[in-house]
Amino acid sequence: MGELQKNLVRVVGNFTRLGIGLMFGLLLVRLQLSFGQDAFSIIILLGTTVGYLRIFPDIIQHAVIAELSRAYHSEDRHDMSRAFAAAGRVSALIGLTILTAVSGFALVVDQVFNIPVELLGATRYLTVCIGIQTMSIALFAPCYKILEILERFTEVNFWHMALKLSFLFAAGLVLLFVEGSQERFIICYGTLSTLFFGTVMVSIMLRAMHLLPHATFFRRDFCRDAAKRMLRTGVWNTVSNVSMVSQVVFGAFMANRFFGIHANGMYGLAIQLGGYVRMCCGGLAYGLDSIAARVLLVGKSSRRNQLIEVSTAAHAWAVLTLFPMMVLFPQEILTEWIGPQSKNPQFDYAMTANLIRLFAFGAMFHGISDAWDKILIGAGRVASYARLQLGITILAIPLSLAIALKGPEGLRFFSLSFPYTLFYPLFGLWVFPWLLSLWTQQRRWTMYRPLFKTFAVTLLPVSILFLAGLALPAEGLGLLLLAVLFGTFHVLSSGFLLVPKQYRRMGFDFLMGLRSRFGGSAAE
């Protein structure tokens, strides 16, 4: 299969997974809301704080990708087996550390968050369940990456959807068969989701072992140098991911301390809806580190530069698929999703809508920068990227806290999101292209060019959407029609970005030829 076909299969499969995952996520929130308002807010609170410990398994996956890719493409089975065993040792260390840390946190959760007394036990139990799920991701991270290195992206997407379904099945079974208090709902949901999740992870391990029988965790002569390099890369991946997650966790924690548990519900809804903007480019980003690792191992600098340019333009176009809708119609989308304000009086829809706009803006930049992040990870150059992320986060969190404490009253609630939604995009848009220009030895303008081109092409569809929004009711079928209208024009505009210039010219000449032919015939 050629390079184009491989990437087409990867991207189409990823977007299919993301589209189905989007529907699953929207449905899961509706089911969780049926547990009760306090139960839903606790699930959201833990998901936007403790749940972000899942970055550590991601760190392991990113840390092992370069070593496993190198060993696999060397076509030395012995080397591959030793590298896989080294990855297993690193994964086990991180997994056990995560479970220990989460279990300890569960004991003091009432000292950190404002939790209703009657739900404290259930909150601790759900925290431990999240820890077990996170540990399983870390333990089997090398198996997951094996599927990516083999570029079996269709299969990766299948397993990813199975993991998503574990939560949906758990919530559905709880509503069907469990009766009683909100505490009972939380405990049963934690138990079932962890059981289903663990079953899927074990299945992934068995599949990876079937594809590569010589890859085993239980090899004594594992490659110690590879393990050290994975840990070294893992340290900088940790810095990178903790910096990113701290921006969101800071807001969730402060919202709980300043405004109470229902503020976490609003915050979580905004994160999820705004986050779908970033998810739009997930189909492009997922697996890009594996592709980059292979291209940089066997390719030339021209292929590297082309990969950066094409990935930047594609990611920018992808995030703009949803961003205008989230900015123009956030409250209407929120109402269609969870029902009218009267059904959820604990949430301020107007404030949540503005928070959605902010998170959509932050997610737009994070989606674009995912392309740069993945390529640098595949190149094994994550350290310089991580330093810049850490510096921005260290600067952004105190600035946001100062605004929350001393700023205007109208900004206090929203300022808690500023590390993610305002400061990181503004600073990152300047420093990350500078970093890439140093690496590639190109001018910084070269990094901005695909962004400006993409935004210029998207200007017309956005203008059409804005004008149509003035004429059509942004609710129900009207909202769906607006989305279809914008999506159609946005897809058509992609021709200027995705179709090579010479083919666009051929198409234009063909249309002009038809016009002159039929026009001439009509004149005669």
mmCIF file of C-alpha atoms in Angstrom, residues 158-503:
data_model
loop_
_atom_site.group_PDB
_atom_site.id
_atom_site.type_symbol
_atom_site.label_atom_id
_atom_site.label_comp_id
_atom_site.label_asym_id
_atom_site.label_seq_id
_atom_site.Cartn_x
_atom_site.Cartn_y
_atom_site.Cartn_z
ATOM 1 C CA PHE A 158 -11.934 -0.472 16.656
ATOM 2 C CA TRP A 159 -10.279 -0.971 20.051
ATOM 3 C CA HIS A 160 -10.536 2.707 20.841
ATOM 4 C CA MET A 161 -14.277 2.613 20.208
ATOM 5 C CA ALA A 162 -14.560 -0.499 22.387
ATOM 6 C CA LEU A 163 -12.991 1.459 25.253
ATOM 7 C CA LYS A 164 -15.490 4.288 24.731
ATOM 8 C CA LEU A 165 -18.370 1.841 24.685
ATOM 9 C CA SER A 166 -17.355 0.437 28.069
ATOM 10 C CA PHE A 167 -18.498 3.665 29.750
ATOM 11 C CA LEU A 168 -21.669 3.908 27.682
ATOM 12 C CA PHE A 169 -22.656 0.308 28.433
ATOM 13 C CA ALA A 170 -21.941 0.835 32.126
ATOM 14 C CA ALA A 171 -24.143 3.936 32.323
ATOM 15 C CA GLY A 172 -26.949 2.226 30.384
ATOM 16 C CA LEU A 173 -26.918 -0.871 32.589
ATOM 17 C CA VAL A 174 -26.962 1.247 35.749
ATOM 18 C CA LEU A 175 -30.059 3.122 34.578
ATOM 19 C CA LEU A 176 -31.782 -0.087 33.494
ATOM 20 C CA PHE A 177 -31.123 -2.329 36.485
ATOM 21 C CA VAL A 178 -30.029 -0.195 39.457
ATOM 22 C CA GLU A 179 -32.445 1.575 41.755
ATOM 23 C CA GLY A 180 -31.770 3.695 44.794
ATOM 24 C CA SER A 181 -29.683 6.709 45.736
ATOM 25 C CA GLN A 182 -27.162 8.744 43.754
ATOM 26 C CA GLU A 183 -24.437 7.078 45.830
ATOM 27 C CA ARG A 184 -25.500 3.659 44.548
ATOM 28 C CA PHE A 185 -25.529 4.925 40.949
ATOM 29 C CA ILE A 186 -21.941 6.216 41.249
ATOM 30 C CA ILE A 187 -20.623 2.986 42.825
ATOM 31 C CA CYS A 188 -22.297 0.695 40.265
ATOM 32 C CA TYR A 189 -21.160 2.910 37.385
ATOM 33 C CA GLY A 190 -17.553 2.838 38.637
ATOM 34 C CA THR A 191 -17.602 -0.948 39.052
ATOM 35 C CA LEU A 192 -19.115 -1.791 35.662
ATOM 36 C CA SER A 193 -17.055 0.722 33.668
ATOM 37 C CA THR A 194 -13.822 -0.549 35.247
ATOM 38 C CA LEU A 195 -14.753 -4.182 34.549
ATOM 39 C CA PHE A 196 -15.607 -3.509 30.889
ATOM 40 C CA PHE A 197 -12.583 -1.248 30.421
ATOM 41 C CA GLY A 198 -10.181 -3.828 31.836
ATOM 42 C CA THR A 199 -11.621 -6.565 29.630
ATOM 43 C CA VAL A 200 -10.965 -4.500 26.501
ATOM 44 C CA MET A 201 -7.386 -3.697 27.573
ATOM 45 C CA VAL A 202 -6.590 -7.391 28.139
ATOM 46 C CA SER A 203 -8.025 -8.167 24.688
ATOM 47 C CA ILE A 204 -5.713 -5.556 23.149
ATOM 48 C CA MET A 205 -2.732 -7.212 24.838
ATOM 49 C CA LEU A 206 -3.691 -10.650 23.509
ATOM 50 C CA ARG A 207 -4.110 -9.270 19.995
ATOM 51 C CA ALA A 208 -0.691 -7.580 20.038
ATOM 52 C CA MET A 209 0.941 -10.792 21.270
ATOM 53 C CA HIS A 210 -0.739 -12.684 18.435
ATOM 54 C CA LEU A 211 0.598 -10.267 15.804
ATOM 55 C CA LEU A 212 4.133 -10.240 17.222
ATOM 56 C CA PRO A 213 4.680 -13.519 19.102
ATOM 57 C CA HIS A 214 8.337 -12.686 19.786
ATOM 58 C CA ALA A 215 7.319 -9.501 21.645
ATOM 59 C CA THR A 216 6.975 -10.407 25.326
ATOM 60 C CA PHE A 217 6.953 -8.565 28.628
ATOM 61 C CA PHE A 218 8.759 -11.408 30.431
ATOM 62 C CA ARG A 219 12.221 -11.265 28.923
ATOM 63 C CA ARG A 220 15.144 -10.991 31.357
ATOM 64 C CA ASP A 221 17.714 -9.604 28.922
ATOM 65 C CA PHE A 222 15.671 -6.500 28.061
ATOM 66 C CA CYS A 223 17.478 -3.533 26.513
ATOM 67 C CA ARG A 224 18.500 -1.365 29.461
ATOM 68 C CA ASP A 225 19.723 1.456 27.233
ATOM 69 C CA ALA A 226 16.345 1.568 25.497
ATOM 70 C CA ALA A 227 14.586 1.646 28.892
ATOM 71 C CA LYS A 228 16.775 4.578 29.966
ATOM 72 C CA ARG A 229 16.034 6.457 26.755
ATOM 73 C CA MET A 230 12.301 5.814 27.206
ATOM 74 C CA LEU A 231 12.446 7.134 30.764
ATOM 75 C CA ARG A 232 14.442 10.172 29.642
ATOM 76 C CA THR A 233 11.914 10.906 26.911
ATOM 77 C CA GLY A 234 9.148 10.141 29.381
ATOM 78 C CA VAL A 235 10.418 12.821 31.747
ATOM 79 C CA TRP A 236 10.051 15.499 29.080
ATOM 80 C CA ASN A 237 6.733 14.050 27.939
ATOM 81 C CA THR A 238 5.638 14.311 31.569
ATOM 82 C CA VAL A 239 6.670 17.956 31.673
ATOM 83 C CA SER A 240 4.782 18.592 28.430
ATOM 84 C CA ASN A 241 1.580 16.805 29.399
ATOM 85 C CA VAL A 242 1.482 17.983 33.009
ATOM 86 C CA SER A 243 1.896 21.546 31.762
ATOM 87 C CA MET A 244 -1.077 21.107 29.448
ATOM 88 C CA VAL A 245 -3.298 19.332 31.942
ATOM 89 C CA SER A 246 -2.483 21.790 34.720
ATOM 90 C CA GLN A 247 -4.167 24.488 32.677
ATOM 91 C CA VAL A 248 -7.508 22.637 32.755
ATOM 92 C CA VAL A 249 -7.187 21.121 36.236
ATOM 93 C CA PHE A 250 -6.396 24.552 37.671
ATOM 94 C CA GLY A 251 -9.715 25.875 36.387
ATOM 95 C CA ALA A 252 -11.701 22.845 37.582
ATOM 96 C CA PHE A 253 -10.145 22.959 41.047
ATOM 97 C CA MET A 254 -10.610 26.713 41.488
ATOM 98 C CA ALA A 255 -14.168 26.579 40.151
ATOM 99 C CA ASN A 256 -14.958 24.011 42.844
ATOM 100 C CA ARG A 257 -13.311 26.050 45.609
ATOM 101 C CA PHE A 258 -14.736 29.426 44.578
ATOM 102 C CA PHE A 259 -18.157 28.562 43.152
ATOM 103 C CA GLY A 260 -19.123 25.055 44.354
ATOM 104 C CA ILE A 261 -19.756 21.690 42.792
ATOM 105 C CA HIS A 262 -22.371 22.844 40.271
ATOM 106 C CA ALA A 263 -19.780 25.193 38.774
ATOM 107 C CA ASN A 264 -17.824 22.042 37.919
ATOM 108 C CA GLY A 265 -20.834 20.800 35.982
ATOM 109 C CA MET A 266 -20.845 23.995 33.905
ATOM 110 C CA TYR A 267 -17.087 23.830 33.511
ATOM 111 C CA GLY A 268 -17.220 20.196 32.393
ATOM 112 C CA LEU A 269 -19.960 20.846 29.830
ATOM 113 C CA ALA A 270 -17.920 23.717 28.365
ATOM 114 C CA ILE A 271 -14.739 21.617 28.248
ATOM 115 C CA GLN A 272 -16.530 18.800 26.446
ATOM 116 C CA LEU A 273 -18.317 20.943 23.868
ATOM 117 C CA GLY A 274 -15.326 23.214 23.299
ATOM 118 C CA GLY A 275 -13.049 20.184 23.204
ATOM 119 C CA TYR A 276 -14.918 18.799 20.201
ATOM 120 C CA VAL A 277 -13.217 21.528 18.170
ATOM 121 C CA ARG A 278 -9.862 19.950 18.947
ATOM 122 C CA MET A 279 -11.318 16.486 18.383
ATOM 123 C CA CYS A 280 -12.027 17.463 14.774
ATOM 124 C CA CYS A 281 -8.325 17.194 14.021
ATOM 125 C CA GLY A 282 -7.833 14.086 16.144
ATOM 126 C CA GLY A 283 -8.328 11.990 13.028
ATOM 127 C CA LEU A 284 -5.267 13.659 11.549
ATOM 128 C CA ALA A 285 -3.144 13.705 14.712
ATOM 129 C CA TYR A 286 -3.692 10.128 15.832
ATOM 130 C CA GLY A 287 -0.866 8.022 14.428
ATOM 131 C CA LEU A 288 1.028 11.050 13.097
ATOM 132 C CA ASP A 289 3.883 10.422 15.542
ATOM 133 C CA SER A 290 4.324 6.912 14.113
ATOM 134 C CA ILE A 291 4.251 8.274 10.560
ATOM 135 C CA ALA A 292 6.728 11.019 11.486
ATOM 136 C CA ALA A 293 9.079 8.511 13.131
ATOM 137 C CA ARG A 294 9.168 6.419 9.956
ATOM 138 C CA VAL A 295 9.528 9.419 7.620
ATOM 139 C CA LEU A 296 12.364 10.907 9.674
ATOM 140 C CA LEU A 297 14.167 7.564 9.874
ATOM 141 C CA VAL A 298 14.252 7.001 6.126
ATOM 142 C CA GLY A 299 13.331 10.369 4.616
ATOM 143 C CA LYS A 300 15.066 13.620 3.690
ATOM 144 C CA SER A 301 14.698 17.126 5.114
ATOM 145 C CA SER A 302 12.405 18.064 2.212
ATOM 146 C CA ARG A 303 9.942 15.333 3.260
ATOM 147 C CA ARG A 304 10.129 16.543 6.861
ATOM 148 C CA ASN A 305 9.346 20.123 5.841
ATOM 149 C CA GLN A 306 6.529 18.971 3.580
ATOM 150 C CA LEU A 307 5.070 16.891 6.422
ATOM 151 C CA ILE A 308 5.069 19.952 8.711
ATOM 152 C CA GLU A 309 3.446 22.209 6.120
ATOM 153 C CA VAL A 310 0.741 19.754 5.061
ATOM 154 C CA SER A 311 -0.048 18.699 8.646
ATOM 155 C CA THR A 312 -0.320 22.320 9.819
ATOM 156 C CA ALA A 313 -2.715 23.257 7.014
ATOM 157 C CA ALA A 314 -4.790 20.094 7.478
ATOM 158 C CA HIS A 315 -5.100 20.562 11.250
ATOM 159 C CA ALA A 316 -6.075 24.216 10.849
ATOM 160 C CA TRP A 317 -8.740 23.313 8.299
ATOM 161 C CA ALA A 318 -10.063 20.510 10.530
ATOM 162 C CA VAL A 319 -10.527 22.643 13.666
ATOM 163 C CA LEU A 320 -12.322 25.291 11.609
ATOM 164 C CA THR A 321 -14.907 22.636 10.731
ATOM 165 C CA LEU A 322 -16.631 23.151 14.100
ATOM 166 C CA PHE A 323 -15.131 26.286 15.654
ATOM 167 C CA PRO A 324 -17.496 28.828 13.971
ATOM 168 C CA MET A 325 -20.579 26.891 15.100
ATOM 169 C CA MET A 326 -19.344 26.819 18.698
ATOM 170 C CA VAL A 327 -18.642 30.558 18.673
ATOM 171 C CA LEU A 328 -21.864 31.667 17.003
ATOM 172 C CA PHE A 329 -24.398 29.234 18.540
ATOM 173 C CA PRO A 330 -23.034 27.800 21.823
ATOM 174 C CA GLN A 331 -26.175 28.260 23.908
ATOM 175 C CA GLU A 332 -28.406 26.818 21.200
ATOM 176 C CA ILE A 333 -26.162 23.745 20.898
ATOM 177 C CA LEU A 334 -26.082 23.368 24.693
ATOM 178 C CA THR A 335 -29.888 23.507 24.853
ATOM 179 C CA GLU A 336 -30.275 20.870 22.138
ATOM 180 C CA TRP A 337 -27.783 18.679 23.986
ATOM 181 C CA ILE A 338 -28.955 18.643 27.614
ATOM 182 C CA GLY A 339 -32.387 20.251 27.354
ATOM 183 C CA PRO A 340 -33.741 23.698 28.269
ATOM 184 C CA GLN A 341 -32.640 25.795 31.233
ATOM 185 C CA SER A 342 -35.773 24.792 33.165
ATOM 186 C CA LYS A 343 -34.601 21.143 33.236
ATOM 187 C CA ASN A 344 -31.189 22.070 34.664
ATOM 188 C CA PRO A 345 -31.722 25.127 36.900
ATOM 189 C CA GLN A 346 -28.388 24.543 38.662
ATOM 190 C CA PHE A 347 -26.523 25.602 35.495
ATOM 191 C CA ASP A 348 -26.361 29.168 34.170
ATOM 192 C CA TYR A 349 -26.709 28.618 30.415
ATOM 193 C CA ALA A 350 -25.564 32.115 29.434
ATOM 194 C CA MET A 351 -22.331 31.844 31.433
ATOM 195 C CA THR A 352 -21.768 28.294 30.196
ATOM 196 C CA ALA A 353 -22.210 29.482 26.588
ATOM 197 C CA ASN A 354 -19.495 32.123 26.996
ATOM 198 C CA LEU A 355 -17.260 29.510 28.625
ATOM 199 C CA ILE A 356 -17.864 27.229 25.618
ATOM 200 C CA ARG A 357 -16.687 30.035 23.325
ATOM 201 C CA LEU A 358 -13.495 30.389 25.334
ATOM 202 C CA PHE A 359 -12.759 26.671 25.374
ATOM 203 C CA ALA A 360 -13.501 26.448 21.645
ATOM 204 C CA PHE A 361 -10.862 29.116 21.013
ATOM 205 C CA GLY A 362 -8.324 27.341 23.202
ATOM 206 C CA ALA A 363 -9.149 23.981 21.622
ATOM 207 C CA MET A 364 -8.692 25.462 18.153
ATOM 208 C CA PHE A 365 -5.082 26.408 18.886
ATOM 209 C CA HIS A 366 -4.377 23.147 20.741
ATOM 210 C CA GLY A 367 -5.683 21.225 17.725
ATOM 211 C CA ILE A 368 -3.352 23.088 15.384
ATOM 212 C CA SER A 369 -0.358 22.666 17.680
ATOM 213 C CA ASP A 370 -1.086 18.914 17.929
ATOM 214 C CA ALA A 371 0.467 18.588 14.469
ATOM 215 C CA TRP A 372 3.731 20.168 15.643
ATOM 216 C CA ASP A 373 3.683 18.192 18.896
ATOM 217 C CA LYS A 374 3.221 14.799 17.206
ATOM 218 C CA ILE A 375 5.947 15.444 14.626
ATOM 219 C CA LEU A 376 8.429 16.493 17.318
ATOM 220 C CA ILE A 377 7.524 13.414 19.395
ATOM 221 C CA GLY A 378 8.145 11.169 16.389
ATOM 222 C CA ALA A 379 11.473 12.933 15.868
ATOM 223 C CA GLY A 380 12.445 12.411 19.507
ATOM 224 C CA ARG A 381 12.720 16.197 20.015
ATOM 225 C CA VAL A 382 10.098 16.667 22.697
ATOM 226 C CA ALA A 383 12.434 18.328 25.257
ATOM 227 C CA SER A 384 12.558 21.755 23.622
ATOM 228 C CA TYR A 385 8.786 21.724 23.037
ATOM 229 C CA ALA A 386 8.127 20.709 26.651
ATOM 230 C CA ARG A 387 10.278 23.525 28.039
ATOM 231 C CA LEU A 388 8.235 26.115 26.176
ATOM 232 C CA GLN A 389 4.946 24.553 27.328
ATOM 233 C CA LEU A 390 6.126 24.576 30.921
ATOM 234 C CA GLY A 391 7.234 28.198 30.682
ATOM 235 C CA ILE A 392 3.884 29.327 29.270
ATOM 236 C CA THR A 393 1.949 27.414 31.955
ATOM 237 C CA ILE A 394 4.077 28.809 34.788
ATOM 238 C CA LEU A 395 3.335 32.297 33.491
ATOM 239 C CA ALA A 396 -0.338 31.750 32.650
ATOM 240 C CA ILE A 397 -1.674 30.207 35.873
ATOM 241 C CA PRO A 398 -0.578 33.041 38.235
ATOM 242 C CA LEU A 399 -1.889 35.652 35.777
ATOM 243 C CA SER A 400 -5.270 33.912 35.643
ATOM 244 C CA LEU A 401 -5.406 33.542 39.429
ATOM 245 C CA ALA A 402 -4.637 37.240 39.837
ATOM 246 C CA ILE A 403 -7.537 38.122 37.521
ATOM 247 C CA ALA A 404 -9.833 35.741 39.441
ATOM 248 C CA LEU A 405 -8.933 37.369 42.774
ATOM 249 C CA LYS A 406 -8.492 41.026 41.834
ATOM 250 C CA GLY A 407 -10.018 41.441 38.397
ATOM 251 C CA PRO A 408 -13.480 42.708 37.383
ATOM 252 C CA GLU A 409 -16.415 40.764 38.799
ATOM 253 C CA GLY A 410 -17.601 39.773 35.333
ATOM 254 C CA LEU A 411 -14.291 38.057 34.570
ATOM 255 C CA ARG A 412 -13.793 36.095 37.806
ATOM 256 C CA PHE A 413 -15.531 32.914 36.700
ATOM 257 C CA PHE A 414 -14.189 32.962 33.141
ATOM 258 C CA SER A 415 -10.612 33.813 34.120
ATOM 259 C CA LEU A 416 -10.187 30.332 35.604
ATOM 260 C CA SER A 417 -10.114 29.008 32.037
ATOM 261 C CA PHE A 418 -7.589 31.592 30.773
ATOM 262 C CA PRO A 419 -4.450 29.396 31.053
ATOM 263 C CA TYR A 420 -5.973 27.043 28.468
ATOM 264 C CA THR A 421 -8.238 29.368 26.506
ATOM 265 C CA LEU A 422 -6.290 32.638 26.296
ATOM 266 C CA PHE A 423 -2.684 32.744 27.471
ATOM 267 C CA TYR A 424 -1.501 29.429 26.006
ATOM 268 C CA PRO A 425 -2.844 30.192 22.505
ATOM 269 C CA LEU A 426 -1.511 33.777 22.507
ATOM 270 C CA PHE A 427 1.984 32.874 23.708
ATOM 271 C CA GLY A 428 2.133 29.535 21.888
ATOM 272 C CA LEU A 429 1.251 31.020 18.526
ATOM 273 C CA TRP A 430 4.487 32.986 18.740
ATOM 274 C CA VAL A 431 6.959 30.583 20.361
ATOM 275 C CA PHE A 432 6.101 27.238 18.705
ATOM 276 C CA PRO A 433 6.582 28.377 15.083
ATOM 277 C CA TRP A 434 9.849 29.935 16.253
ATOM 278 C CA LEU A 435 10.940 26.533 17.637
ATOM 279 C CA LEU A 436 10.025 24.759 14.399
ATOM 280 C CA SER A 437 11.878 27.349 12.327
ATOM 281 C CA LEU A 438 15.031 26.737 14.365
ATOM 282 C CA TRP A 439 14.770 22.975 13.879
ATOM 283 C CA THR A 440 14.042 23.086 10.151
ATOM 284 C CA GLN A 441 16.324 26.093 9.486
ATOM 285 C CA GLN A 442 13.513 27.909 7.718
ATOM 286 C CA ARG A 443 12.103 31.379 8.248
ATOM 287 C CA ARG A 444 9.322 31.669 10.814
ATOM 288 C CA TRP A 445 6.964 32.988 8.129
ATOM 289 C CA THR A 446 7.153 29.560 6.493
ATOM 290 C CA MET A 447 5.447 28.085 9.586
ATOM 291 C CA TYR A 448 2.659 30.679 9.547
ATOM 292 C CA ARG A 449 1.969 30.469 5.808
ATOM 293 C CA PRO A 450 -0.256 27.343 5.881
ATOM 294 C CA LEU A 451 -2.243 28.863 8.768
ATOM 295 C CA PHE A 452 -2.925 32.151 6.974
ATOM 296 C CA LYS A 453 -3.816 30.313 3.789
ATOM 297 C CA THR A 454 -6.284 28.073 5.605
ATOM 298 C CA PHE A 455 -7.961 30.911 7.490
ATOM 299 C CA ALA A 456 -8.293 32.928 4.283
ATOM 300 C CA VAL A 457 -9.959 30.034 2.462
ATOM 301 C CA THR A 458 -12.398 29.503 5.359
ATOM 302 C CA LEU A 459 -13.461 33.155 5.510
ATOM 303 C CA LEU A 460 -16.205 32.744 2.880
ATOM 304 C CA PRO A 461 -17.959 29.738 4.525
ATOM 305 C CA VAL A 462 -17.877 31.500 7.904
ATOM 306 C CA SER A 463 -19.431 34.638 6.400
ATOM 307 C CA ILE A 464 -22.176 32.536 4.805
ATOM 308 C CA LEU A 465 -22.824 30.826 8.149
ATOM 309 C CA PHE A 466 -23.106 34.176 9.950
ATOM 310 C CA LEU A 467 -25.560 35.583 7.417
ATOM 311 C CA ALA A 468 -27.601 32.377 7.362
ATOM 312 C CA GLY A 469 -27.751 32.468 11.161
ATOM 313 C CA LEU A 470 -29.504 35.828 10.952
ATOM 314 C CA ALA A 471 -32.162 34.392 8.644
ATOM 315 C CA LEU A 472 -32.732 30.912 10.068
ATOM 316 C CA PRO A 473 -33.845 29.955 13.601
ATOM 317 C CA ALA A 474 -30.835 28.438 15.402
ATOM 318 C CA GLU A 475 -32.756 25.600 17.019
ATOM 319 C CA GLY A 476 -33.786 22.089 16.113
ATOM 320 C CA LEU A 477 -33.831 21.558 12.348
ATOM 321 C CA GLY A 478 -32.722 25.144 11.775
ATOM 322 C CA LEU A 479 -29.517 24.530 13.717
ATOM 323 C CA LEU A 480 -28.930 21.298 11.806
ATOM 324 C CA LEU A 481 -29.499 23.088 8.495
ATOM 325 C CA LEU A 482 -26.977 25.767 9.457
ATOM 326 C CA ALA A 483 -24.406 23.081 10.286
ATOM 327 C CA VAL A 484 -25.005 21.285 6.966
ATOM 328 C CA LEU A 485 -24.823 24.574 5.037
ATOM 329 C CA PHE A 486 -21.548 25.579 6.633
ATOM 330 C CA GLY A 487 -20.104 22.081 6.338
ATOM 331 C CA THR A 488 -20.895 21.958 2.618
ATOM 332 C CA PHE A 489 -19.149 25.240 1.854
ATOM 333 C CA HIS A 490 -16.272 24.337 4.158
ATOM 334 C CA VAL A 491 -15.692 21.015 2.391
ATOM 335 C CA LEU A 492 -15.829 22.739 -1.007
ATOM 336 C CA SER A 493 -13.261 25.267 0.183
ATOM 337 C CA SER A 494 -10.883 22.430 0.998
ATOM 338 C CA GLY A 495 -10.206 22.102 -2.718
ATOM 339 C CA PHE A 496 -7.978 25.155 -2.491
ATOM 340 C CA LEU A 497 -5.916 23.471 0.228
ATOM 341 C CA LEU A 498 -5.936 19.750 -0.550
ATOM 342 C CA VAL A 499 -5.980 19.670 -4.359
ATOM 343 C CA PRO A 500 -2.600 20.432 -5.962
ATOM 344 C CA LYS A 501 -2.409 23.690 -7.894
ATOM 345 C CA GLN A 502 -1.869 22.076 -11.300
ATOM 346 C CA TYR A 503 -5.037 19.966 -10.906
#
